[in-house]
Amino acid sequence: MAKVTSTEMFKKAYNGGYAIGAFNVNNMEIIQGIADAAIEEKAPLILQVSSGARKYAKHIYLMKLIEAAIADAEENAGFDLPVCVHLDHGDTFELCKSCIDGGFTSVMIDGSSKSFEDNIALTKKVVEYAHDHGVVVEGELGTLAGVEDDVNVSEEDSSYTRPEEVEEFVTRTGVDSLAIAIGTSHGAYKFKPEQCTRNAEGILVPPTLRFDILEEVSRRLPGFPIVLHGSSSVPQNFVKLINEYGGKMPDAVGVPEDQLRHAASLSVCKINIDSDLRLAMTAAIREHFAQKPADFDPRKYLGPGRDYIKQIVKHKLVDVLGCAGKA
């Protein structure tokens, strides 16, 4: 199967009460781990690339690796793996255009830091070019806090999505999906300790997402696909491994998976996951070097990282997103 847009994926997800996983990719092992999980679980897939990933790995390398994953699924697993290739957090028309011209099937234009009118103008410009080239567009209203690649938003500058703006934004821009802010955030420290409570084991328990905003947005945009950014759950088993083997990630906490599953059962059709993959890779590498300090072959420690990524992605597809078997 060739690369696809997210249009049919989102229609099926909305009607089926599940979400598609949008996993950020940066190198071969990450792509392999994600793709292997999706192949085994027969799940549709969104592989997304940030501007930072394009700078690190180069556009052409990432595209060829994604094409290799699709070919590998067909040749070695007999499975047509549906993959949407998406630009995550494009911040300029020029970046979006470059990705569209370079074979992406979906782009996000993030004008959330701009005024409402400037956001509309920029988003509409991207939509017009993208649609002329058969590519779909994700816009954003509301601003998520946190740090991830080139995205760095302070808590003071973050803001929830205003439901009363969504109809006008979607109508005037023509976007195909909309990312909203309901309390998720980027990075591995999504909530400050003072925002949380602690359970009997002393582990931080985050506050509940603003489902009232999601429900009002859904009411105003019936049938329209909603996106959640900053939705890694920061698995504590990986955090524990990282800290046990020399890392320093005190009080790292993510979005509870039961809340993400609930969001997926509503109008959320795409859930972005990046930090969990980074944690899986880092935990595996730290664990490997602690147990086998003499190793220096990259295959020896990147292989376990790939395995941990496959493990967490399979869990997300089956238990959180609900999209296993939906390809």
Short mmCIF file of N, CA, C and O in Angstrom, two decimals, residues 215-322:
data_model
loop_
_atom_site.label_atom_id
_atom_site.label_comp_id
_atom_site.label_asym_id
_atom_site.label_seq_id
_atom_site.Cartn_x
_atom_site.Cartn_y
_atom_site.Cartn_z
N GLU A 215 -16.08 18.05 24.93
CA GLU A 215 -17.49 17.76 24.64
C GLU A 215 -18.18 18.94 23.97
O GLU A 215 -19.00 18.75 23.06
N GLU A 216 -17.84 20.15 24.38
CA GLU A 216 -18.46 21.33 23.76
C GLU A 216 -17.94 21.51 22.34
O GLU A 216 -18.71 21.86 21.43
N VAL A 217 -16.65 21.28 22.13
CA VAL A 217 -16.10 21.35 20.77
C VAL A 217 -16.78 20.31 19.88
O VAL A 217 -17.15 20.60 18.74
N SER A 218 -16.96 19.11 20.40
CA SER A 218 -17.60 18.04 19.63
C SER A 218 -19.04 18.39 19.29
O SER A 218 -19.52 18.06 18.20
N ARG A 219 -19.71 19.04 20.21
CA ARG A 219 -21.10 19.44 19.96
C ARG A 219 -21.16 20.47 18.84
O ARG A 219 -22.06 20.44 17.99
N ARG A 220 -20.20 21.37 18.82
CA ARG A 220 -20.18 22.42 17.80
C ARG A 220 -19.67 21.92 16.45
O ARG A 220 -19.96 22.53 15.42
N LEU A 221 -18.88 20.84 16.48
CA LEU A 221 -18.31 20.30 15.24
C LEU A 221 -18.66 18.81 15.13
O LEU A 221 -17.77 17.94 15.20
N PRO A 222 -19.91 18.47 14.96
CA PRO A 222 -20.29 17.06 14.91
C PRO A 222 -19.63 16.32 13.75
O PRO A 222 -19.59 16.81 12.63
N GLY A 223 -19.05 15.17 14.06
CA GLY A 223 -18.41 14.36 13.03
C GLY A 223 -17.03 14.82 12.62
O GLY A 223 -16.41 14.21 11.75
N PHE A 224 -16.52 15.87 13.23
CA PHE A 224 -15.23 16.44 12.82
C PHE A 224 -14.11 15.86 13.68
O PHE A 224 -14.22 15.81 14.91
N PRO A 225 -13.00 15.43 13.07
CA PRO A 225 -11.92 14.79 13.83
C PRO A 225 -11.09 15.78 14.66
O PRO A 225 -10.61 16.80 14.16
N ILE A 226 -10.95 15.45 15.93
CA ILE A 226 -10.18 16.25 16.88
C ILE A 226 -8.86 15.55 17.20
O ILE A 226 -8.78 14.32 17.21
N VAL A 227 -7.83 16.34 17.46
CA VAL A 227 -6.49 15.83 17.70
C VAL A 227 -6.01 16.26 19.09
O VAL A 227 -6.26 17.40 19.52
N LEU A 228 -5.31 15.35 19.78
CA LEU A 228 -4.66 15.69 21.05
C LEU A 228 -3.15 15.60 20.90
O LEU A 228 -2.61 14.54 20.57
N HIS A 229 -2.48 16.71 21.14
CA HIS A 229 -1.02 16.74 21.19
C HIS A 229 -0.58 16.50 22.64
O HIS A 229 -1.39 16.52 23.56
N GLY A 230 0.72 16.26 22.83
CA GLY A 230 1.26 16.14 24.18
C GLY A 230 0.59 15.06 24.98
O GLY A 230 0.30 15.24 26.17
N SER A 231 0.37 13.89 24.37
CA SER A 231 -0.45 12.85 25.01
C SER A 231 0.32 11.60 25.40
O SER A 231 -0.26 10.52 25.51
N SER A 232 1.61 11.73 25.59
CA SER A 232 2.36 10.60 26.13
C SER A 232 1.96 10.39 27.59
O SER A 232 1.62 11.34 28.30
N SER A 233 2.02 9.13 28.03
CA SER A 233 1.63 8.79 29.40
C SER A 233 2.82 8.67 30.34
O SER A 233 2.64 8.47 31.54
N VAL A 234 4.03 8.79 29.79
CA VAL A 234 5.27 8.73 30.59
C VAL A 234 5.26 7.47 31.47
O VAL A 234 5.12 7.56 32.70
N PRO A 235 5.37 6.28 30.86
CA PRO A 235 5.31 5.02 31.62
C PRO A 235 6.33 4.99 32.76
O PRO A 235 7.52 5.21 32.55
N GLN A 236 5.82 4.72 33.95
CA GLN A 236 6.69 4.79 35.12
C GLN A 236 7.71 3.66 35.17
O GLN A 236 8.75 3.78 35.82
N ASN A 237 7.45 2.54 34.46
CA ASN A 237 8.46 1.49 34.42
C ASN A 237 9.71 1.95 33.68
O ASN A 237 10.84 1.62 34.07
N PHE A 238 9.52 2.76 32.63
CA PHE A 238 10.68 3.30 31.90
C PHE A 238 11.38 4.39 32.72
O PHE A 238 12.61 4.46 32.75
N VAL A 239 10.60 5.23 33.36
CA VAL A 239 11.18 6.28 34.20
C VAL A 239 12.01 5.65 35.32
O VAL A 239 13.12 6.10 35.63
N LYS A 240 11.48 4.57 35.91
CA LYS A 240 12.19 3.88 36.99
C LYS A 240 13.51 3.31 36.49
O LYS A 240 14.55 3.43 37.16
N LEU A 241 13.51 2.69 35.31
CA LEU A 241 14.73 2.14 34.74
C LEU A 241 15.76 3.24 34.48
O LEU A 241 16.95 3.08 34.77
N ILE A 242 15.29 4.33 33.91
CA ILE A 242 16.19 5.45 33.61
C ILE A 242 16.84 5.96 34.88
O ILE A 242 18.07 6.16 34.95
N ASN A 243 16.04 6.17 35.93
CA ASN A 243 16.58 6.68 37.19
C ASN A 243 17.47 5.65 37.89
O ASN A 243 18.49 6.00 38.49
N GLU A 244 17.10 4.38 37.78
CA GLU A 244 17.88 3.32 38.41
C GLU A 244 19.27 3.20 37.81
O GLU A 244 20.25 2.88 38.51
N TYR A 245 19.36 3.49 36.50
CA TYR A 245 20.64 3.34 35.81
C TYR A 245 21.28 4.69 35.46
O TYR A 245 21.87 4.86 34.41
N GLY A 246 21.17 5.63 36.38
CA GLY A 246 21.95 6.86 36.29
C GLY A 246 21.23 8.08 35.77
O GLY A 246 21.81 9.17 35.72
N GLY A 247 19.96 7.94 35.36
CA GLY A 247 19.22 9.09 34.87
C GLY A 247 18.70 9.97 35.99
O GLY A 247 18.74 9.60 37.16
N LYS A 248 18.24 11.13 35.62
CA LYS A 248 17.69 12.07 36.60
C LYS A 248 16.37 12.62 36.07
O LYS A 248 16.33 13.66 35.41
N MET A 249 15.30 11.91 36.35
CA MET A 249 13.98 12.33 35.91
C MET A 249 12.99 12.26 37.08
O MET A 249 12.01 11.51 37.06
N PRO A 250 13.22 13.05 38.11
CA PRO A 250 12.31 13.02 39.25
C PRO A 250 10.95 13.62 38.88
O PRO A 250 10.87 14.62 38.17
N ASP A 251 9.90 12.98 39.34
CA ASP A 251 8.54 13.50 39.17
C ASP A 251 8.12 13.67 37.72
O ASP A 251 7.28 14.51 37.40
N ALA A 252 8.70 12.87 36.82
CA ALA A 252 8.22 12.86 35.43
C ALA A 252 6.85 12.21 35.41
O ALA A 252 6.68 11.10 35.93
N VAL A 253 5.88 12.86 34.81
CA VAL A 253 4.51 12.35 34.83
C VAL A 253 3.79 12.72 33.54
O VAL A 253 4.04 13.80 32.97
N GLY A 254 2.92 11.82 33.06
CA GLY A 254 2.21 12.06 31.81
C GLY A 254 0.71 12.02 31.98
O GLY A 254 0.18 12.10 33.10
N VAL A 255 0.00 11.86 30.86
CA VAL A 255 -1.45 11.84 30.85
C VAL A 255 -1.93 10.41 31.14
O VAL A 255 -1.51 9.48 30.45
N PRO A 256 -2.80 10.22 32.11
CA PRO A 256 -3.28 8.87 32.42
C PRO A 256 -3.93 8.21 31.21
O PRO A 256 -4.70 8.84 30.48
N GLU A 257 -3.61 6.95 31.00
CA GLU A 257 -4.08 6.26 29.80
C GLU A 257 -5.59 6.08 29.77
O GLU A 257 -6.19 6.04 28.70
N ASP A 258 -6.22 5.96 30.93
CA ASP A 258 -7.68 5.81 30.92
C ASP A 258 -8.36 7.07 30.41
O ASP A 258 -9.41 7.00 29.76
N GLN A 259 -7.74 8.23 30.65
CA GLN A 259 -8.30 9.48 30.13
C GLN A 259 -8.13 9.56 28.62
O GLN A 259 -9.02 10.04 27.90
N LEU A 260 -7.01 9.07 28.12
CA LEU A 260 -6.80 9.05 26.67
C LEU A 260 -7.77 8.09 25.99
O LEU A 260 -8.30 8.38 24.92
N ARG A 261 -8.01 6.95 26.63
CA ARG A 261 -8.97 6.00 26.05
C ARG A 261 -10.36 6.60 26.00
O ARG A 261 -11.11 6.39 25.03
N HIS A 262 -10.71 7.35 27.03
CA HIS A 262 -12.02 8.01 27.05
C HIS A 262 -12.10 9.04 25.93
O HIS A 262 -13.10 9.13 25.22
N ALA A 263 -11.04 9.82 25.75
CA ALA A 263 -11.01 10.82 24.68
C ALA A 263 -11.16 10.15 23.32
O ALA A 263 -11.86 10.65 22.43
N ALA A 264 -10.50 8.99 23.15
CA ALA A 264 -10.57 8.27 21.88
C ALA A 264 -11.98 7.74 21.61
O ALA A 264 -12.37 7.56 20.45
N SER A 265 -12.74 7.50 22.65
CA SER A 265 -14.11 7.00 22.47
C SER A 265 -15.06 8.12 22.09
O SER A 265 -16.20 7.87 21.69
N LEU A 266 -14.59 9.37 22.19
CA LEU A 266 -15.41 10.53 21.83
C LEU A 266 -15.02 10.98 20.41
O LEU A 266 -15.05 10.20 19.50
N SER A 267 -14.64 12.25 20.25
CA SER A 267 -14.35 12.77 18.91
C SER A 267 -12.87 12.84 18.59
O SER A 267 -12.49 13.30 17.52
N VAL A 268 -12.01 12.43 19.52
CA VAL A 268 -10.57 12.48 19.28
C VAL A 268 -10.17 11.31 18.38
O VAL A 268 -10.32 10.15 18.74
N CYS A 269 -9.68 11.63 17.19
CA CYS A 269 -9.33 10.61 16.19
C CYS A 269 -7.82 10.43 16.02
O CYS A 269 -7.39 9.49 15.37
N LYS A 270 -7.03 11.33 16.59
CA LYS A 270 -5.57 11.26 16.46
C LYS A 270 -4.96 11.66 17.80
O LYS A 270 -5.28 12.72 18.34
N ILE A 271 -4.10 10.79 18.33
CA ILE A 271 -3.43 11.06 19.59
C ILE A 271 -1.93 10.99 19.36
O ILE A 271 -1.41 9.97 18.90
N ASN A 272 -1.22 12.07 19.67
CA ASN A 272 0.21 12.18 19.41
C ASN A 272 1.03 11.58 20.55
O ASN A 272 0.78 11.88 21.72
N ILE A 273 2.02 10.79 20.19
CA ILE A 273 2.87 10.13 21.18
C ILE A 273 4.32 10.24 20.74
O ILE A 273 4.71 9.73 19.68
N ASP A 274 5.12 10.91 21.55
CA ASP A 274 6.54 11.10 21.24
C ASP A 274 7.40 10.79 22.45
O ASP A 274 8.28 9.93 22.41
N SER A 275 7.14 11.44 23.58
CA SER A 275 7.99 11.28 24.76
C SER A 275 8.07 9.83 25.22
O SER A 275 9.12 9.37 25.68
N ASP A 276 6.96 9.07 25.11
CA ASP A 276 6.99 7.67 25.53
C ASP A 276 8.00 6.87 24.73
O ASP A 276 8.65 5.95 25.25
N LEU A 277 8.16 7.21 23.43
CA LEU A 277 9.14 6.51 22.60
C LEU A 277 10.56 6.87 23.03
O LEU A 277 11.44 6.01 23.08
N ARG A 278 10.77 8.12 23.34
CA ARG A 278 12.09 8.56 23.80
C ARG A 278 12.46 7.88 25.11
O ARG A 278 13.61 7.47 25.32
N LEU A 279 11.47 7.78 26.01
CA LEU A 279 11.72 7.13 27.29
C LEU A 279 12.04 5.66 27.10
O LEU A 279 12.93 5.11 27.77
N ALA A 280 11.31 4.98 26.20
CA ALA A 280 11.56 3.57 25.94
C ALA A 280 12.98 3.35 25.43
O ALA A 280 13.70 2.45 25.89
N MET A 281 13.38 4.16 24.46
CA MET A 281 14.72 4.04 23.89
C MET A 281 15.79 4.32 24.94
O MET A 281 16.77 3.58 25.08
N THR A 282 15.61 5.38 25.70
CA THR A 282 16.59 5.78 26.72
C THR A 282 16.71 4.73 27.81
O THR A 282 17.81 4.39 28.26
N ALA A 283 15.55 4.19 28.26
CA ALA A 283 15.57 3.17 29.30
C ALA A 283 16.33 1.94 28.84
O ALA A 283 17.14 1.36 29.60
N ALA A 284 16.09 1.52 27.60
CA ALA A 284 16.76 0.33 27.08
C ALA A 284 18.27 0.54 26.99
O ALA A 284 19.06 -0.36 27.33
N ILE A 285 18.68 1.70 26.52
CA ILE A 285 20.11 1.96 26.35
C ILE A 285 20.81 2.05 27.71
O ILE A 285 21.89 1.47 27.91
N ARG A 286 20.20 2.76 28.66
CA ARG A 286 20.81 2.86 30.00
C ARG A 286 20.89 1.48 30.66
O ARG A 286 21.90 1.13 31.28
N GLU A 287 19.84 0.71 30.54
CA GLU A 287 19.82 -0.61 31.11
C GLU A 287 20.90 -1.49 30.50
O GLU A 287 21.63 -2.21 31.22
N HIS A 288 21.04 -1.42 29.17
CA HIS A 288 22.03 -2.25 28.48
C HIS A 288 23.45 -1.91 28.92
O HIS A 288 24.24 -2.82 29.23
N PHE A 289 23.77 -0.63 28.96
CA PHE A 289 25.14 -0.26 29.32
C PHE A 289 25.46 -0.55 30.78
O PHE A 289 26.60 -0.85 31.13
N ALA A 290 24.43 -0.48 31.64
CA ALA A 290 24.66 -0.81 33.05
C ALA A 290 24.95 -2.29 33.22
O ALA A 290 25.79 -2.69 34.04
N GLN A 291 24.27 -3.10 32.42
CA GLN A 291 24.44 -4.55 32.53
C GLN A 291 25.60 -5.08 31.70
O GLN A 291 26.19 -6.11 32.04
N LYS A 292 25.92 -4.39 30.61
CA LYS A 292 27.00 -4.83 29.71
C LYS A 292 27.88 -3.64 29.33
O LYS A 292 27.89 -3.19 28.19
N PRO A 293 28.66 -3.14 30.30
CA PRO A 293 29.44 -1.92 30.07
C PRO A 293 30.53 -2.05 29.04
O PRO A 293 31.06 -1.03 28.57
N ALA A 294 30.90 -3.27 28.67
CA ALA A 294 31.98 -3.45 27.69
C ALA A 294 31.50 -3.32 26.26
O ALA A 294 32.31 -3.21 25.32
N ASP A 295 30.19 -3.36 26.03
CA ASP A 295 29.66 -3.29 24.67
C ASP A 295 29.91 -1.93 24.03
O ASP A 295 29.79 -0.88 24.68
N PHE A 296 30.24 -1.95 22.74
CA PHE A 296 30.40 -0.70 22.00
C PHE A 296 29.79 -0.77 20.60
O PHE A 296 29.87 0.17 19.83
N ASP A 297 29.17 -1.91 20.26
CA ASP A 297 28.50 -2.07 18.98
C ASP A 297 27.10 -1.43 19.08
O ASP A 297 26.28 -1.88 19.89
N PRO A 298 26.81 -0.40 18.28
CA PRO A 298 25.51 0.26 18.38
C PRO A 298 24.33 -0.68 18.22
O PRO A 298 23.27 -0.45 18.80
N ARG A 299 24.51 -1.77 17.45
CA ARG A 299 23.41 -2.71 17.27
C ARG A 299 23.03 -3.38 18.59
O ARG A 299 21.87 -3.76 18.79
N LYS A 300 24.00 -3.50 19.49
CA LYS A 300 23.76 -4.19 20.75
C LYS A 300 22.83 -3.40 21.68
O LYS A 300 22.10 -3.97 22.47
N TYR A 301 22.90 -2.04 21.59
CA TYR A 301 22.05 -1.26 22.48
C TYR A 301 20.88 -0.59 21.76
O TYR A 301 19.83 -0.34 22.37
N LEU A 302 21.01 -0.36 20.46
CA LEU A 302 19.86 0.19 19.72
C LEU A 302 18.81 -0.88 19.47
O LEU A 302 17.61 -0.58 19.38
N GLY A 303 19.24 -2.14 19.35
CA GLY A 303 18.29 -3.24 19.17
C GLY A 303 17.31 -3.35 20.34
O GLY A 303 16.10 -3.40 20.14
N PRO A 304 17.79 -3.37 21.59
CA PRO A 304 16.87 -3.37 22.72
C PRO A 304 15.98 -2.13 22.77
O PRO A 304 14.82 -2.21 23.17
N GLY A 305 16.53 -1.00 22.33
CA GLY A 305 15.71 0.21 22.26
C GLY A 305 14.56 0.03 21.30
O GLY A 305 13.41 0.41 21.59
N ARG A 306 14.83 -0.55 20.16
CA ARG A 306 13.79 -0.86 19.17
C ARG A 306 12.74 -1.81 19.77
O ARG A 306 11.54 -1.63 19.56
N ASP A 307 13.22 -2.80 20.52
CA ASP A 307 12.29 -3.76 21.13
C ASP A 307 11.38 -3.08 22.15
O ASP A 307 10.18 -3.38 22.21
N TYR A 308 11.92 -2.18 22.94
CA TYR A 308 11.10 -1.48 23.94
C TYR A 308 10.09 -0.57 23.26
O TYR A 308 8.96 -0.42 23.73
N ILE A 309 10.49 0.05 22.15
CA ILE A 309 9.55 0.89 21.40
C ILE A 309 8.42 0.04 20.85
O ILE A 309 7.24 0.41 20.95
N LYS A 310 8.75 -1.09 20.28
CA LYS A 310 7.70 -1.99 19.77
C LYS A 310 6.75 -2.39 20.89
O LYS A 310 5.52 -2.41 20.72
N GLN A 311 7.28 -2.68 22.04
CA GLN A 311 6.49 -3.09 23.20
C GLN A 311 5.50 -2.00 23.61
O GLN A 311 4.30 -2.26 23.79
N ILE A 312 5.96 -0.76 23.73
CA ILE A 312 5.07 0.32 24.18
C ILE A 312 4.05 0.67 23.10
O ILE A 312 2.90 0.97 23.40
N VAL A 313 4.44 0.61 21.83
CA VAL A 313 3.51 0.94 20.75
C VAL A 313 2.41 -0.11 20.67
O VAL A 313 1.23 0.23 20.50
N LYS A 314 2.75 -1.38 20.79
CA LYS A 314 1.72 -2.44 20.80
C LYS A 314 0.71 -2.19 21.92
O LYS A 314 -0.51 -2.32 21.73
N HIS A 315 1.21 -1.84 23.09
CA HIS A 315 0.33 -1.55 24.22
C HIS A 315 -0.60 -0.38 23.90
O HIS A 315 -1.81 -0.44 24.17
N LYS A 316 -0.06 0.67 23.30
CA LYS A 316 -0.88 1.83 22.97
C LYS A 316 -1.97 1.46 21.95
O LYS A 316 -3.13 1.86 22.09
N LEU A 317 -1.58 0.73 20.91
CA LEU A 317 -2.53 0.37 19.86
C LEU A 317 -3.68 -0.46 20.41
O LEU A 317 -4.84 -0.25 20.03
N VAL A 318 -3.37 -1.37 21.30
CA VAL A 318 -4.40 -2.30 21.81
C VAL A 318 -5.20 -1.70 22.97
O VAL A 318 -6.44 -1.69 22.95
N ASP A 319 -4.50 -1.19 23.97
CA ASP A 319 -5.13 -0.84 25.24
C ASP A 319 -5.52 0.61 25.41
O ASP A 319 -6.35 0.93 26.26
N VAL A 320 -4.93 1.50 24.63
CA VAL A 320 -5.18 2.93 24.80
C VAL A 320 -5.95 3.51 23.63
O VAL A 320 -7.01 4.12 23.80
N LEU A 321 -5.42 3.31 22.44
CA LEU A 321 -6.04 3.89 21.24
C LEU A 321 -7.24 3.09 20.76
O LEU A 321 -8.19 3.66 20.21
N GLY A 322 -7.17 1.80 20.93
CA GLY A 322 -8.26 0.93 20.47
C GLY A 322 -8.28 0.70 18.98
O GLY A 322 -9.31 0.28 18.43
#
